[in-house]
Coordinates of C-alpha atoms in Angstrom, one line a residue:
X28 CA 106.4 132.0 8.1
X29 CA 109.4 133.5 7.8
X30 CA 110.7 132.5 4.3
X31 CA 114.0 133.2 3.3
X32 CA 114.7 136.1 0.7
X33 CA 116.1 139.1 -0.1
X34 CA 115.1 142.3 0.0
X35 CA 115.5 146.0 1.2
X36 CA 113.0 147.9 2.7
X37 CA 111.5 151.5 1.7
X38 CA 108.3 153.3 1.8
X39 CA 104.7 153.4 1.7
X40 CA 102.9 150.0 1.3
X41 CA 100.9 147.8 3.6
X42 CA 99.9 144.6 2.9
X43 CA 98.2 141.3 4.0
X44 CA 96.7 138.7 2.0
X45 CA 94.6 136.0 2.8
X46 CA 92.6 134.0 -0.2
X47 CA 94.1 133.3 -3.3
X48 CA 92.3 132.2 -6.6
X49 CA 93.5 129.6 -8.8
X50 CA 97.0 129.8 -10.0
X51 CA 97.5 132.5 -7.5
X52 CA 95.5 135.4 -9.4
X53 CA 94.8 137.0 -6.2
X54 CA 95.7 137.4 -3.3
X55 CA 93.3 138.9 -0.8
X56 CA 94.9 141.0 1.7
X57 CA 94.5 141.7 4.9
X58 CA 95.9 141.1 8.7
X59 CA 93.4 141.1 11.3
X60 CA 93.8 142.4 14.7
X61 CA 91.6 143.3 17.6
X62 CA 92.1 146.5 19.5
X63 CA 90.4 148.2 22.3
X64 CA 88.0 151.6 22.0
X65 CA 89.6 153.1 24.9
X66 CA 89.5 157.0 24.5
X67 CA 92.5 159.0 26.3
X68 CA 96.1 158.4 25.4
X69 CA 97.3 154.9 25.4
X70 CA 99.8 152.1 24.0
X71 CA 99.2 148.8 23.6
X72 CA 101.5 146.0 22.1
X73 CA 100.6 142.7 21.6
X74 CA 102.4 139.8 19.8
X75 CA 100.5 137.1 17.2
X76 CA 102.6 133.4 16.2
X77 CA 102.2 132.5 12.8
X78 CA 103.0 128.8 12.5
X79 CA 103.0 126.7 9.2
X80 CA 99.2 125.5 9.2
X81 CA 100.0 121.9 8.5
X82 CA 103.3 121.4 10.3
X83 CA 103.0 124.0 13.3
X84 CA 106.3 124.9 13.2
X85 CA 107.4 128.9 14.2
X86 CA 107.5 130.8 10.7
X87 CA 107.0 134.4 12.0
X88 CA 106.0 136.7 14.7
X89 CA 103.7 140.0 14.7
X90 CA 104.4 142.5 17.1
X91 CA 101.4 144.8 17.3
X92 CA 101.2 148.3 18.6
X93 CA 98.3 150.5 19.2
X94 CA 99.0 154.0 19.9
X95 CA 95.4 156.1 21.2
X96 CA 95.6 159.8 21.6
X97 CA 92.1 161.3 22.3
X98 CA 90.0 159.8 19.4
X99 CA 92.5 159.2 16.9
X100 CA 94.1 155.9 16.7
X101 CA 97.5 154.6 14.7
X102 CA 98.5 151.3 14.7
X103 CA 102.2 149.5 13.7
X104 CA 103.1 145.6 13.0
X105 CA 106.6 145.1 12.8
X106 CA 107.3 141.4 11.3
X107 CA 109.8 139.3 13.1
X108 CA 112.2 136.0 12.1
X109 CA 112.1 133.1 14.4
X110 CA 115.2 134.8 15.6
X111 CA 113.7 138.3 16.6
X112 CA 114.5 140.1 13.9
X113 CA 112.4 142.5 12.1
X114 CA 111.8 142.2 8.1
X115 CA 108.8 143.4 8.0
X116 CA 106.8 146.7 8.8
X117 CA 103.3 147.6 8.7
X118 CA 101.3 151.0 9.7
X119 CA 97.3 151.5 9.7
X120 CA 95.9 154.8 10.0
X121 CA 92.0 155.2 11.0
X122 CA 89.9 157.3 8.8
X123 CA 86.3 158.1 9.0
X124 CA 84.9 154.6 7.5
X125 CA 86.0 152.0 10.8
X126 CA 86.5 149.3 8.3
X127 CA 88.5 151.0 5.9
X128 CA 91.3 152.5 7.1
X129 CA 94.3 153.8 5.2
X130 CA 97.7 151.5 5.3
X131 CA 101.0 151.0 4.3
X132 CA 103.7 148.1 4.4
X133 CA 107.2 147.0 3.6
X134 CA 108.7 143.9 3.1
X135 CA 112.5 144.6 3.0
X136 CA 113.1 141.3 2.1
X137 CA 112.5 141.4 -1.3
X138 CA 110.9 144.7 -1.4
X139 CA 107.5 144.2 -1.9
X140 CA 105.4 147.5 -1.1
X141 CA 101.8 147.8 -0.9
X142 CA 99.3 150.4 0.8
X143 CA 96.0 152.9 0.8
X144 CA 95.9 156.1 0.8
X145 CA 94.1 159.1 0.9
X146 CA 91.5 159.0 3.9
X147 CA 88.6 159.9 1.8
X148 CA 85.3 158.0 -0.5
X149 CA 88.6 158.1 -3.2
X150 CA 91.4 156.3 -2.2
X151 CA 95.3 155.6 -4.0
X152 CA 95.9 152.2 -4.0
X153 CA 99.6 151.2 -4.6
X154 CA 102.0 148.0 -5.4
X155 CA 105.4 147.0 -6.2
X156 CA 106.1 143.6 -7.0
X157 CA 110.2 143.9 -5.7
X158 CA 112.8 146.6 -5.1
X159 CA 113.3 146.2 -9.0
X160 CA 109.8 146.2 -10.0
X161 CA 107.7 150.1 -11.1
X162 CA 105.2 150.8 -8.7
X163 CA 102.0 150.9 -9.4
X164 CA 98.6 152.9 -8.6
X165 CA 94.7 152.9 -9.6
X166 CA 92.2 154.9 -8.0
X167 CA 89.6 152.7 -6.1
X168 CA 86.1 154.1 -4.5
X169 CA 85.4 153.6 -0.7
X170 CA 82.4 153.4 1.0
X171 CA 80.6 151.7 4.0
X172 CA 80.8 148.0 2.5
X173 CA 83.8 148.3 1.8
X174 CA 87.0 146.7 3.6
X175 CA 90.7 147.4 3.7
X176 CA 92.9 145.4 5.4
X177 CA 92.7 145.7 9.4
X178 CA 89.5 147.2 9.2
X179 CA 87.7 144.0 8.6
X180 CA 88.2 143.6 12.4
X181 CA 86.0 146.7 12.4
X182 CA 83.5 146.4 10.4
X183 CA 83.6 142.4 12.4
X184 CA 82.5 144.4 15.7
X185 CA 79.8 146.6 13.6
X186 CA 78.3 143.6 12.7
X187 CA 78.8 141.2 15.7
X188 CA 75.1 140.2 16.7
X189 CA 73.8 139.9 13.6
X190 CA 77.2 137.6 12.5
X191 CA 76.9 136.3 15.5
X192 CA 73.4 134.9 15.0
X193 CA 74.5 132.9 12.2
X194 CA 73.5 135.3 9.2
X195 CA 75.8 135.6 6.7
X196 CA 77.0 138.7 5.7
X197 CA 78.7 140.4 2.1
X198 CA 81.8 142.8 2.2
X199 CA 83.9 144.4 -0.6
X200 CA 88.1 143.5 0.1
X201 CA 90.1 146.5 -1.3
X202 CA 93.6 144.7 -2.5
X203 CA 95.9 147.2 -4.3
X204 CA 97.2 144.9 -6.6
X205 CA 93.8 144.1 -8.1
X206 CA 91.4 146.3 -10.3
X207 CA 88.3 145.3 -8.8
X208 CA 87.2 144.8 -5.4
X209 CA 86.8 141.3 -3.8
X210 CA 83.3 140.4 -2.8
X211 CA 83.8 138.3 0.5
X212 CA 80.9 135.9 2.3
X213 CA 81.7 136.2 6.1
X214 CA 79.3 133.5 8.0
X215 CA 79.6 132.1 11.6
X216 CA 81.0 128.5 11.7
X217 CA 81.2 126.0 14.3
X218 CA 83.8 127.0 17.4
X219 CA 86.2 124.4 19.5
X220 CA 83.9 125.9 22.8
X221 CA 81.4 127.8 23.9
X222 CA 83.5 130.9 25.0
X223 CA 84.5 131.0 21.2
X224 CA 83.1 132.8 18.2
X225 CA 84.4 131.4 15.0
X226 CA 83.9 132.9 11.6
X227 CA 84.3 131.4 8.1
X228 CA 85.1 133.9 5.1
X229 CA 85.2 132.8 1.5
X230 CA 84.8 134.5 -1.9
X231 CA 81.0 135.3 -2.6
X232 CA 81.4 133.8 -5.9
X233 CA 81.1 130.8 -8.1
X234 CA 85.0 130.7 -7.3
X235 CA 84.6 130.0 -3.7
X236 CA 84.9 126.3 -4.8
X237 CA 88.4 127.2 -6.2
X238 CA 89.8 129.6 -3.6
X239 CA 90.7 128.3 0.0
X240 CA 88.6 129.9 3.0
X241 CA 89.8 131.4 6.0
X242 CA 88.6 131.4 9.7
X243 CA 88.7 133.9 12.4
X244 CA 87.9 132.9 15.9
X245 CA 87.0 135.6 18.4
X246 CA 86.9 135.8 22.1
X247 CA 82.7 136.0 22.6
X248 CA 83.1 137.8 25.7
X249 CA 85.7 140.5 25.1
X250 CA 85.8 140.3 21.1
X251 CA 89.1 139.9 20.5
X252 CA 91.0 138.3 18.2
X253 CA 92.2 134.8 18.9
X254 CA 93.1 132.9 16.2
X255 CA 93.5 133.1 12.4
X256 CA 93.8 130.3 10.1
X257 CA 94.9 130.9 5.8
X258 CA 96.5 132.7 3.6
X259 CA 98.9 135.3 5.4
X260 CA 100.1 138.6 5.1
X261 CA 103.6 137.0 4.6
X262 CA 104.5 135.2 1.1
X263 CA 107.2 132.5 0.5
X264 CA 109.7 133.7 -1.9
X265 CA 108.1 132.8 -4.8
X266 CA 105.7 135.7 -3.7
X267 CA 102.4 132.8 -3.1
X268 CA 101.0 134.1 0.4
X269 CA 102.1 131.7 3.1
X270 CA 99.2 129.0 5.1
X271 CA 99.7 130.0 8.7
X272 CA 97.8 129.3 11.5
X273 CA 98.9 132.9 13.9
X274 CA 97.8 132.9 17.7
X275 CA 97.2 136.1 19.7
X276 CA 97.1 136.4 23.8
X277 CA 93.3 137.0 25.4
X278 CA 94.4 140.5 26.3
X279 CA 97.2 143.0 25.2
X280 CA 99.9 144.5 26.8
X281 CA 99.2 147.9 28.7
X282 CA 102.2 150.6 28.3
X283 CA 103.4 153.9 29.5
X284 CA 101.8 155.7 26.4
X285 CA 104.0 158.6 27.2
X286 CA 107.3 156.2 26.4
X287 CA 109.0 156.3 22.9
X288 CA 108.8 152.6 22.5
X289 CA 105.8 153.0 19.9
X290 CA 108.3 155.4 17.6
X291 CA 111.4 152.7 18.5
X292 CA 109.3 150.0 16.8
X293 CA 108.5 152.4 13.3
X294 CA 112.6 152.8 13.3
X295 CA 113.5 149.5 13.9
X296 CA 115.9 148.3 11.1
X297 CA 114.6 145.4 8.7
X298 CA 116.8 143.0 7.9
X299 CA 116.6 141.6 4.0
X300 CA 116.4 137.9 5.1
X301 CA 115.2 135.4 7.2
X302 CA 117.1 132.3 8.1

């Protein structure tokens, strides 16, 4: 949704936040987005709708890239206003641990910054509130049950059959602006049909009864991602995460991955409002 605010954009920070406790205590972050395992060099772009989850009306859209040379893989998100333009940037950055790669992200709206760092069992998490807030760091430990923002779709894929089956399975959410991991129940859910896979994840706690849920619906065949329904990467300008509902094509967008339009999107200029 693209709220209207204001903002300027700068550095290092990624973010995406679904779940929020009570009286917005948290916010769990996190945007997801399937991508291929192609090996070789490639570019793919892709772009998600976020709509308002209860009036379906155009808040946002999320332009994704994925950029695969050899083995390593980068992927960018850049944010876009119902009228095209960009406020919002996002980059992920494998590491060695699939579901916890490192990130960063800028809101140049009202510049909120969040991100990972570090590409190791140790990571920096960071945070700044607005352009006028400190930033803001803690040292958090990363290890194989643990998630970070796009690598949930990941560690989704490592665990597909046995999600799949209908066990439920327990992951760790690395959000910067907390001091504690988030301990996440994912669990398969009823799907609209039978070429769907849906997923339900809520907070593996007494709190779940508190905290709204989300749902991720995946393609069963190919495993992409489809649709997402909760709390967004986006907030309203009162900084709550937004309720979007964000759709995403069965199949991205193949490019010439020897064409600077992956390095045009992560110099795009972010505008400091929507609206």
């Amino acid at each position: 949704m693209s709220r209207t605010g204001k903002a300027g954009g700068p550095s290092p920070g990624g973010h995406a936040r679904p779940f929020a406790m009570a009286g917005g205590t948290c916010v769990l972050a996190f945007l997801l987005f399937a991508s291929s395992h192609a090996e070789g060099n490639t570019l793919e772009r892709t772009t998600g709708r976020a709509t308002d989850l209860r009036t379906g009306r155009l808040l946002y859209e999320e332009q994704h890239w994925i950029r695969t040379v050899g083995k390593e893989r980068s992927r960018l998100v850049v944010y876009r206003c119902p009228d095209g333009r960009a406020f919002a940037r996002k980059r992920v950055i494998d590491t060695a641990l699939p579901g916890a790669p490192d990130f960063e992200f800028d809101d140049a709206r009202d510049g909120y910054r969040e991100g990972v760092a570090g590409g190791s069992g140790t990571r920096r998490a960071y945070w700044r509130a607005s352009r006028s807030a400190p930033v803001r760091e803690r040292t958090v430990a990363v290890d194989a049950d643990t998630v970070i923002d796009a690598g949930f779709d990941a560690w989704v894929r490592t665990r597909w059959n046995l999600l799949a089956s209908g066990s439920a399975a327990r992951v760790q959410f690395v959000v910067p602006s907390r001091d504690a991991r988030i301990p996440i129940r994912v669990q398969r859910v009823d799907a609209p049909s039978a070429d769907l896979v849906r997923f339900r994840l809520s907070l593996d706690s007494w709190l779940d009864f508190v905290a709204p849920s989300m749902q991720v619906t995946y393609d069963a065949t190919t495993r992409r991602l489809r649709t997402f329904e909760g709390l967004g990467t986006i907030r309203e300008s009162d900084g709550a995460p937004m309720k979007v509902r964000i759709d995403f094509p069965p199949a991205p967008q193949r490019l010439d991955a020897s064409a600077s339009a992956y390095e045009q999107a992560l110099q795009v200029p972010l505008t400091n409002q929507c609206g």
